[in-house]
PDB file of C-alpha atoms in Angstrom:
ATOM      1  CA  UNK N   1      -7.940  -9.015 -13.090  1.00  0.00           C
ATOM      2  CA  UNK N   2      -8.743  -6.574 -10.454  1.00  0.00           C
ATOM      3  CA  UNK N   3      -6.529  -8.716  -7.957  1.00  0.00           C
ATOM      4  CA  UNK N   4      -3.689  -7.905 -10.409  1.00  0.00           C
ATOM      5  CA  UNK N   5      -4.364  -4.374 -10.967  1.00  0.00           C
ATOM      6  CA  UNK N   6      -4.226  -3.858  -6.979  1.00  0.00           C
ATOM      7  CA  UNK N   7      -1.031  -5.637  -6.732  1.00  0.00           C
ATOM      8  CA  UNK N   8       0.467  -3.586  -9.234  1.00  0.00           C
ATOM      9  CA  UNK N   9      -0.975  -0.733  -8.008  1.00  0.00           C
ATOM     10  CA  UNK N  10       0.713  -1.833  -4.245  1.00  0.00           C
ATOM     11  CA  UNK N  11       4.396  -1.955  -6.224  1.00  0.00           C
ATOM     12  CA  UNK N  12       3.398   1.290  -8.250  1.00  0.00           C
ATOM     13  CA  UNK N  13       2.608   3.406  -5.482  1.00  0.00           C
ATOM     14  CA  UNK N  14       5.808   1.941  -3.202  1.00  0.00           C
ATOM     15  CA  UNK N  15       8.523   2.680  -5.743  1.00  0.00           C
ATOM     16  CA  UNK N  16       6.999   6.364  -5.314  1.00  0.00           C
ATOM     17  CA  UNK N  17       6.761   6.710  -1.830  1.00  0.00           C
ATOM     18  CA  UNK N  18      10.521   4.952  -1.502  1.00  0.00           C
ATOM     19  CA  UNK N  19      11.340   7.727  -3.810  1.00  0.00           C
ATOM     20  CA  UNK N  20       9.636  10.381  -1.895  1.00  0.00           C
ATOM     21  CA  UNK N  21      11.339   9.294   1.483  1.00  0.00           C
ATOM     22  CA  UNK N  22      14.445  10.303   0.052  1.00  0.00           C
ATOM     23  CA  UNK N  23      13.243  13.853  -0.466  1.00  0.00           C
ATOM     24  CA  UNK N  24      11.052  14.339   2.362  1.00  0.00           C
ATOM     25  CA  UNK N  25      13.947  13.026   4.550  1.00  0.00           C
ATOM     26  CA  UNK N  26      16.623  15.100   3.189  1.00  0.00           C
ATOM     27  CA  UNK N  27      14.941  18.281   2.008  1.00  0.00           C
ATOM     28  CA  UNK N  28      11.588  18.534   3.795  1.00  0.00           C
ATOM     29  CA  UNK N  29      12.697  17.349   7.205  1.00  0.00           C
ATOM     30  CA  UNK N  30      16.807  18.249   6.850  1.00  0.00           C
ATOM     31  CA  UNK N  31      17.945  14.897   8.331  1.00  0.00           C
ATOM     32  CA  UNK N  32      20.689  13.068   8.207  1.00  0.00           C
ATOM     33  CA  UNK N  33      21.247  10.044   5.735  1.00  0.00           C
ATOM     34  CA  UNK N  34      21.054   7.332   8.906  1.00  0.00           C
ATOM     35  CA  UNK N  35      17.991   9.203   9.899  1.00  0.00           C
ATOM     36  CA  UNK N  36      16.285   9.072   6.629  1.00  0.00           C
ATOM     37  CA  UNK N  37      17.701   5.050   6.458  1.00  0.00           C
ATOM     38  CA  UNK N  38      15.706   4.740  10.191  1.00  0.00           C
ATOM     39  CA  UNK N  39      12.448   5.664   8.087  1.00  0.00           C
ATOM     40  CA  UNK N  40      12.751   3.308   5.328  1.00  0.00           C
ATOM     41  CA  UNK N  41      13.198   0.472   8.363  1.00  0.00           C
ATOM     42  CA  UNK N  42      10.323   1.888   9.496  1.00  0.00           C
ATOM     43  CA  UNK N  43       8.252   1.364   6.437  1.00  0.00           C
ATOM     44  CA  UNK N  44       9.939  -1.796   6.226  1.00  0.00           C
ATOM     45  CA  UNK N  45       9.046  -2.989   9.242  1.00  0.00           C
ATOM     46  CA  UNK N  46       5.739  -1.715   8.788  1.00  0.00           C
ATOM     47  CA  UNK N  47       4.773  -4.235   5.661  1.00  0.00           C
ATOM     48  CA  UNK N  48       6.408  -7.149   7.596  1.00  0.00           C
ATOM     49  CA  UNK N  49       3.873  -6.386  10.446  1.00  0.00           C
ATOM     50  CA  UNK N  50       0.832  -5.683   8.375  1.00  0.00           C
ATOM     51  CA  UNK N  51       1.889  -8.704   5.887  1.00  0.00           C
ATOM     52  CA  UNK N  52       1.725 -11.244   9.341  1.00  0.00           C
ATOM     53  CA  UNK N  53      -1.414  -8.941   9.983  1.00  0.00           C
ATOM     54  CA  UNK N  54      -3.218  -9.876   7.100  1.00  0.00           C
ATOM     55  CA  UNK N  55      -2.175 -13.513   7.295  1.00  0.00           C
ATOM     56  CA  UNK N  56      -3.654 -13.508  11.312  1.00  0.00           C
ATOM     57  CA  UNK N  57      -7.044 -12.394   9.973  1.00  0.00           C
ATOM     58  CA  UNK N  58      -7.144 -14.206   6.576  1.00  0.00           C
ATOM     59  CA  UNK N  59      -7.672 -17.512   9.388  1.00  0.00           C
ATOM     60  CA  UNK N  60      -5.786 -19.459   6.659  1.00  0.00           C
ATOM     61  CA  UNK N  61      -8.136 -18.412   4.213  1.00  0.00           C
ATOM     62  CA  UNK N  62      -7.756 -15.853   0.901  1.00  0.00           C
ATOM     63  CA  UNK N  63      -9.271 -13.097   2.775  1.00  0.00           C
ATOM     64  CA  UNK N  64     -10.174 -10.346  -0.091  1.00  0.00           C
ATOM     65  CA  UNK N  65     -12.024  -8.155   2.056  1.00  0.00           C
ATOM     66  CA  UNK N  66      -8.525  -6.953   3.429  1.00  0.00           C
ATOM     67  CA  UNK N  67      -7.618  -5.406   0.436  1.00  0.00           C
ATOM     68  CA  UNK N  68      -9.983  -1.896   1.066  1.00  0.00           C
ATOM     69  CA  UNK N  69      -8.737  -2.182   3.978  1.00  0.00           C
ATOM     70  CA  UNK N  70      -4.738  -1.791   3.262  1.00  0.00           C
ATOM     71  CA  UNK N  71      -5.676   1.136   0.875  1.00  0.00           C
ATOM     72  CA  UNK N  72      -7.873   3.336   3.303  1.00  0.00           C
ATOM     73  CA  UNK N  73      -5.420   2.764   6.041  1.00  0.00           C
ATOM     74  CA  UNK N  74      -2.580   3.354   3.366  1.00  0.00           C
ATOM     75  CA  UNK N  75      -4.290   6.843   2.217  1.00  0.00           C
ATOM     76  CA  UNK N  76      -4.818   8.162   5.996  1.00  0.00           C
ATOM     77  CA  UNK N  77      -1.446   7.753   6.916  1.00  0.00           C
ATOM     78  CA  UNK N  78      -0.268   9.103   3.543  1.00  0.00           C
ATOM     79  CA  UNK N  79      -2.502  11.983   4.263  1.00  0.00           C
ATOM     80  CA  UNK N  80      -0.997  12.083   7.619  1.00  0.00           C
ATOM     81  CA  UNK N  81       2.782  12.394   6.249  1.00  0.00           C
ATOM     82  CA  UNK N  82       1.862  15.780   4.058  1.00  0.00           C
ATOM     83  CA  UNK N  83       0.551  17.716   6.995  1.00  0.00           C
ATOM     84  CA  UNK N  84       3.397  20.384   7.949  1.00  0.00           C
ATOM     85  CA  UNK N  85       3.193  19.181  11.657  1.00  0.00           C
ATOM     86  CA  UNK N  86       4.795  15.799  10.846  1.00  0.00           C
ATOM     87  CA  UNK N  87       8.116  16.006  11.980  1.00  0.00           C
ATOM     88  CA  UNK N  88      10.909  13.447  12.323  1.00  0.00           C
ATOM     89  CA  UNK N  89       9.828  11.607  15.184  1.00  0.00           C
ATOM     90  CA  UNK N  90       5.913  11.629  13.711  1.00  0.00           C
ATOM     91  CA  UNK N  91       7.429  10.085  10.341  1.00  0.00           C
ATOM     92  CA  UNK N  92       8.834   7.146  11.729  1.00  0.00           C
ATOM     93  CA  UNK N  93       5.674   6.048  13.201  1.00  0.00           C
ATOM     94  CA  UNK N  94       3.506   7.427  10.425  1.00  0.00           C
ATOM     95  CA  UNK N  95       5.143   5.599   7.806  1.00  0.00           C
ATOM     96  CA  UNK N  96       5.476   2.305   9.900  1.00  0.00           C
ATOM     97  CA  UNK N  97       1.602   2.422   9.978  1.00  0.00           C
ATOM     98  CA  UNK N  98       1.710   3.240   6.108  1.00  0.00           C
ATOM     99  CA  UNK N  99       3.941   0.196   6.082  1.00  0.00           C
ATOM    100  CA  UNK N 100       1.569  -1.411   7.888  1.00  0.00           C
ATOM    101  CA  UNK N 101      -1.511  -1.482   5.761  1.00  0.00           C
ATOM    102  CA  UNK N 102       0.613  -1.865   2.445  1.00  0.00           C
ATOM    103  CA  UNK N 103       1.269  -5.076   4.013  1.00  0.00           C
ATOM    104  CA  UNK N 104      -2.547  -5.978   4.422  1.00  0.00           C
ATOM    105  CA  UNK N 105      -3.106  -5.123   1.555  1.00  0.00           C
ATOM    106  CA  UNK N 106      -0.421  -6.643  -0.457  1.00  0.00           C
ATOM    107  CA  UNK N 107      -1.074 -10.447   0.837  1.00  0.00           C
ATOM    108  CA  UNK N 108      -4.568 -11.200   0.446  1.00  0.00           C
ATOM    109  CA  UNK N 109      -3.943  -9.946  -3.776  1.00  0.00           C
ATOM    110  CA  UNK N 110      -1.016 -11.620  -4.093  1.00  0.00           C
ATOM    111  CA  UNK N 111      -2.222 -14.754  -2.629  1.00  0.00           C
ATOM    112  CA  UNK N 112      -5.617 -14.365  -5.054  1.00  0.00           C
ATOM    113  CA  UNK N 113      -3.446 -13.969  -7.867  1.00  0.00           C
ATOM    114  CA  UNK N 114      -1.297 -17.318  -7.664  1.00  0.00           C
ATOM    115  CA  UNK N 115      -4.793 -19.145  -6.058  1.00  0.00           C
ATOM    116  CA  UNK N 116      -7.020 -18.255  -8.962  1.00  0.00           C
ATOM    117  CA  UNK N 117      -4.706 -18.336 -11.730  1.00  0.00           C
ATOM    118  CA  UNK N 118      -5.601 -21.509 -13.495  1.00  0.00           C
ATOM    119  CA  UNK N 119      -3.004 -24.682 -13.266  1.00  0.00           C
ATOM    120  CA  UNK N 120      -1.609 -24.606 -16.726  1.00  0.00           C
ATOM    121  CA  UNK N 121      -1.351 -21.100 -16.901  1.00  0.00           C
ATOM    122  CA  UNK N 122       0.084 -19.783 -13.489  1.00  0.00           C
ATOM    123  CA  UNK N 123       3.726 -19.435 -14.827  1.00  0.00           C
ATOM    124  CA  UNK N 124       2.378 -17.316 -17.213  1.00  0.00           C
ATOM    125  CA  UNK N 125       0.083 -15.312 -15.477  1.00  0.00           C
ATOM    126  CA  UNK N 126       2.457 -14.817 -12.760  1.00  0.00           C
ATOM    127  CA  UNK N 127       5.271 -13.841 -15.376  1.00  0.00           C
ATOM    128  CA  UNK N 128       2.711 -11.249 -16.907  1.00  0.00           C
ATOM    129  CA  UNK N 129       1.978  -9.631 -13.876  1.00  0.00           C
ATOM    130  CA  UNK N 130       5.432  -9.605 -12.602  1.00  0.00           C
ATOM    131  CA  UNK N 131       6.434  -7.888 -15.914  1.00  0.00           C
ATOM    132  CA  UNK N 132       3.223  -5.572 -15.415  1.00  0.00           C
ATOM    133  CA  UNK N 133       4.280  -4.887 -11.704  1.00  0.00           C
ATOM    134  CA  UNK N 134       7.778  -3.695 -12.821  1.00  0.00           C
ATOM    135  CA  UNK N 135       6.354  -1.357 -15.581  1.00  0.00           C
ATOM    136  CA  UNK N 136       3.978   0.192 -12.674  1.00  0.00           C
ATOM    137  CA  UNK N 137       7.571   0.547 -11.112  1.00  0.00           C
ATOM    138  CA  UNK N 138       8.975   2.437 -13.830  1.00  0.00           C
ATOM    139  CA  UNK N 139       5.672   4.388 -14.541  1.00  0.00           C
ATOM    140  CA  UNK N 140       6.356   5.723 -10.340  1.00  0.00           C
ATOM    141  CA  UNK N 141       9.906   6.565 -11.247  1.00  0.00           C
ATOM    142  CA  UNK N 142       8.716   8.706 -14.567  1.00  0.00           C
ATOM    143  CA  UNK N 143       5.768  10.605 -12.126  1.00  0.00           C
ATOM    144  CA  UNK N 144       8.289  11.107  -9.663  1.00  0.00           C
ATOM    145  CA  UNK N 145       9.995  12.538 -11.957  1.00  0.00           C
ATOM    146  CA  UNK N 146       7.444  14.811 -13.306  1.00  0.00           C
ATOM    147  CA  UNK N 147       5.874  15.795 -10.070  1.00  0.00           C
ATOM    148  CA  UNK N 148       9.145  17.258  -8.767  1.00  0.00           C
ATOM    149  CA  UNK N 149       9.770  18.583 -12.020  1.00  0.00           C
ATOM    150  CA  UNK N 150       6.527  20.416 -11.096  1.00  0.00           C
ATOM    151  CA  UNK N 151       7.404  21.934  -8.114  1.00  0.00           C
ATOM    152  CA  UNK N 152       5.812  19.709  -5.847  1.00  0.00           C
ATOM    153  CA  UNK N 153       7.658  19.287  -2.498  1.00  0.00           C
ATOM    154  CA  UNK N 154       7.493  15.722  -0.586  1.00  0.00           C
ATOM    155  CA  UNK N 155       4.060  16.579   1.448  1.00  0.00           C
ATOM    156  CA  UNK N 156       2.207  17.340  -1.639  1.00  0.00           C
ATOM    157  CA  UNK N 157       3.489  13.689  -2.963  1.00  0.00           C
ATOM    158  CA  UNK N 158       2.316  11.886  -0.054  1.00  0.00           C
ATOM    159  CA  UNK N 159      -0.818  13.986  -0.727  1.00  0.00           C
ATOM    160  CA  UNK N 160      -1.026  13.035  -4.098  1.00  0.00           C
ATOM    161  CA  UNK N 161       0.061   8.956  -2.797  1.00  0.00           C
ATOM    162  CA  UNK N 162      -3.106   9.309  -0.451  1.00  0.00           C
ATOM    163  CA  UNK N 163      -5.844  10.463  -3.272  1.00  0.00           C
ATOM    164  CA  UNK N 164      -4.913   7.812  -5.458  1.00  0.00           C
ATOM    165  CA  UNK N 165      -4.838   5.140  -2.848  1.00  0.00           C
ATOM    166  CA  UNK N 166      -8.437   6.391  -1.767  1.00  0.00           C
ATOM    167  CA  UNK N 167      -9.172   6.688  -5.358  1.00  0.00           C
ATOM    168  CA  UNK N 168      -8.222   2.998  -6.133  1.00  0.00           C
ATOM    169  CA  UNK N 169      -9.915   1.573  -3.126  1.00  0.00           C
ATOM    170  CA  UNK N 170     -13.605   3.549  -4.313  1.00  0.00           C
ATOM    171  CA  UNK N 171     -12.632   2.083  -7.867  1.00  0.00           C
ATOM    172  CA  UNK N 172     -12.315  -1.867  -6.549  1.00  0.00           C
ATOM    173  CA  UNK N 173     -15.307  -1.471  -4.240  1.00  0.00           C
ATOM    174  CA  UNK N 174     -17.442  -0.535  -7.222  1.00  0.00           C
ATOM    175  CA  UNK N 175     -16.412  -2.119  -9.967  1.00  0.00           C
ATOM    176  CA  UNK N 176     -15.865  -5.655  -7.456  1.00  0.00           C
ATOM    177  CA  UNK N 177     -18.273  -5.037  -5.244  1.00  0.00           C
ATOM    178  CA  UNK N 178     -17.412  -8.561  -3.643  1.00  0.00           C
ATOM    179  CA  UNK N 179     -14.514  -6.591  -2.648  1.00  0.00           C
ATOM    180  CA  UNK N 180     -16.801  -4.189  -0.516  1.00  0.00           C
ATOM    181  CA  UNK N 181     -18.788  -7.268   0.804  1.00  0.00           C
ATOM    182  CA  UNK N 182     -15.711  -9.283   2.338  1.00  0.00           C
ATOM    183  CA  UNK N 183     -13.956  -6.288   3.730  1.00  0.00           C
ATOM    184  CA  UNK N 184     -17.465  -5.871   5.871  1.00  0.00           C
ATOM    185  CA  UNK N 185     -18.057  -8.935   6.192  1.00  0.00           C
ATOM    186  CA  UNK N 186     -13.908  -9.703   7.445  1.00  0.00           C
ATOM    187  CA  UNK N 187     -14.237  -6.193  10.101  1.00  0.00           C
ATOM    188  CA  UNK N 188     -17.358  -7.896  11.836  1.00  0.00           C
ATOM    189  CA  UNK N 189     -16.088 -10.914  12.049  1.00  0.00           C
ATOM    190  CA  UNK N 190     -12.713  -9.850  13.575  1.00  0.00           C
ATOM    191  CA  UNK N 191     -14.354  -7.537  15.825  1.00  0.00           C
ATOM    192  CA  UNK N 192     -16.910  -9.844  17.218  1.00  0.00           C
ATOM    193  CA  UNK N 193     -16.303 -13.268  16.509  1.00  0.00           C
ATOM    194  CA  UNK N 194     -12.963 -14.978  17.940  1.00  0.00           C
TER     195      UNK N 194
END
């Protein structure tokens, strides 16, 4: 269940910041529409990396503990895109390392998912979290919506991307505190074990 609710939470909190790339790129920053294409690549490229990442450090193994990881890392460099000194340049690499992390955090619950979900009911668990992923897609294009209906400009979105991304890694780590364990458990044994 909580495996789910982090994967949806992964799609969720993409279709915003997809969203707000548009409008940071074109309004906040004043680029062109190639430039503002270059960042996308850049996010892009930034889940391919941290998606081959998480699959180096998982050892061929559902690695859990990566999960935490992906969301603090996602929630700093979130943070990072709605200071006012990120320019252009800044951007491309910030949201590469956003990328990044979305990545590492997006395998290890996806993998969990299809792993756990029992043999005669995969299709349909998969199916119900693939429908529950796309309504998380909608719900980001309805509080997109609303926050610039607000008045909030791009930076306070990525703001906004960051709390909830720190928000939703506190809630897994307490109410899954196995979630807490691995991710420990995974940094030390990256760091000093090879």
């Amino acid at each position: 269940l909580f495996s789910a609710l982090g994967y949806i939470y992964f799609w969720f909190i993409g279709a915003l910041l997809i969203a707000n790339i548009l409008k940071h790129g074109a309004i906040t920053l004043n680029v062109t529409n190639t430039q503002i294409s270059n960042m996308q690549v850049c996010l892009s490229l930034g889940i391919g990396l941290g998606s081959l990442g998480a699959g180096y450090w998982s050892r061929g193994k559902i690695e859990i503990g990566l999960a935490p990881i992906g969301l603090l890392g996602m929630a700093v460099f979130s943070a990072c895109l709605a200071l006012p000194a990120s320019d252009y340049s800044s951007a491309l690499w910030l949201l590469a390392g956003l990328g990044f992390f979305g990545g590492v955090l997006d395998v290890p619950l996806a993998a969990a998912i299809q792993h756990r979900s029992p043999t005669q009911a995969k299709g349909g668990i998969l199916a119900t979290v693939n429908m529950l992923t796309f309504a998380g897609m909608l719900a980001a294009g309805g509080a997109f919506w609303l926050l610039g209906a607000s008045g909030l400009g791009s930076r306070s979105m990525f703001l906004i991307a960051a709390i909830l991304s720190f928000a939703m890694m506190l809630f897994l780590c307490i109410a899954m505190p196995m979630f807490l364990v691995r991710m420990v458990l995974s940094t030390c044994a990256a760091l000093f074990y090879r």
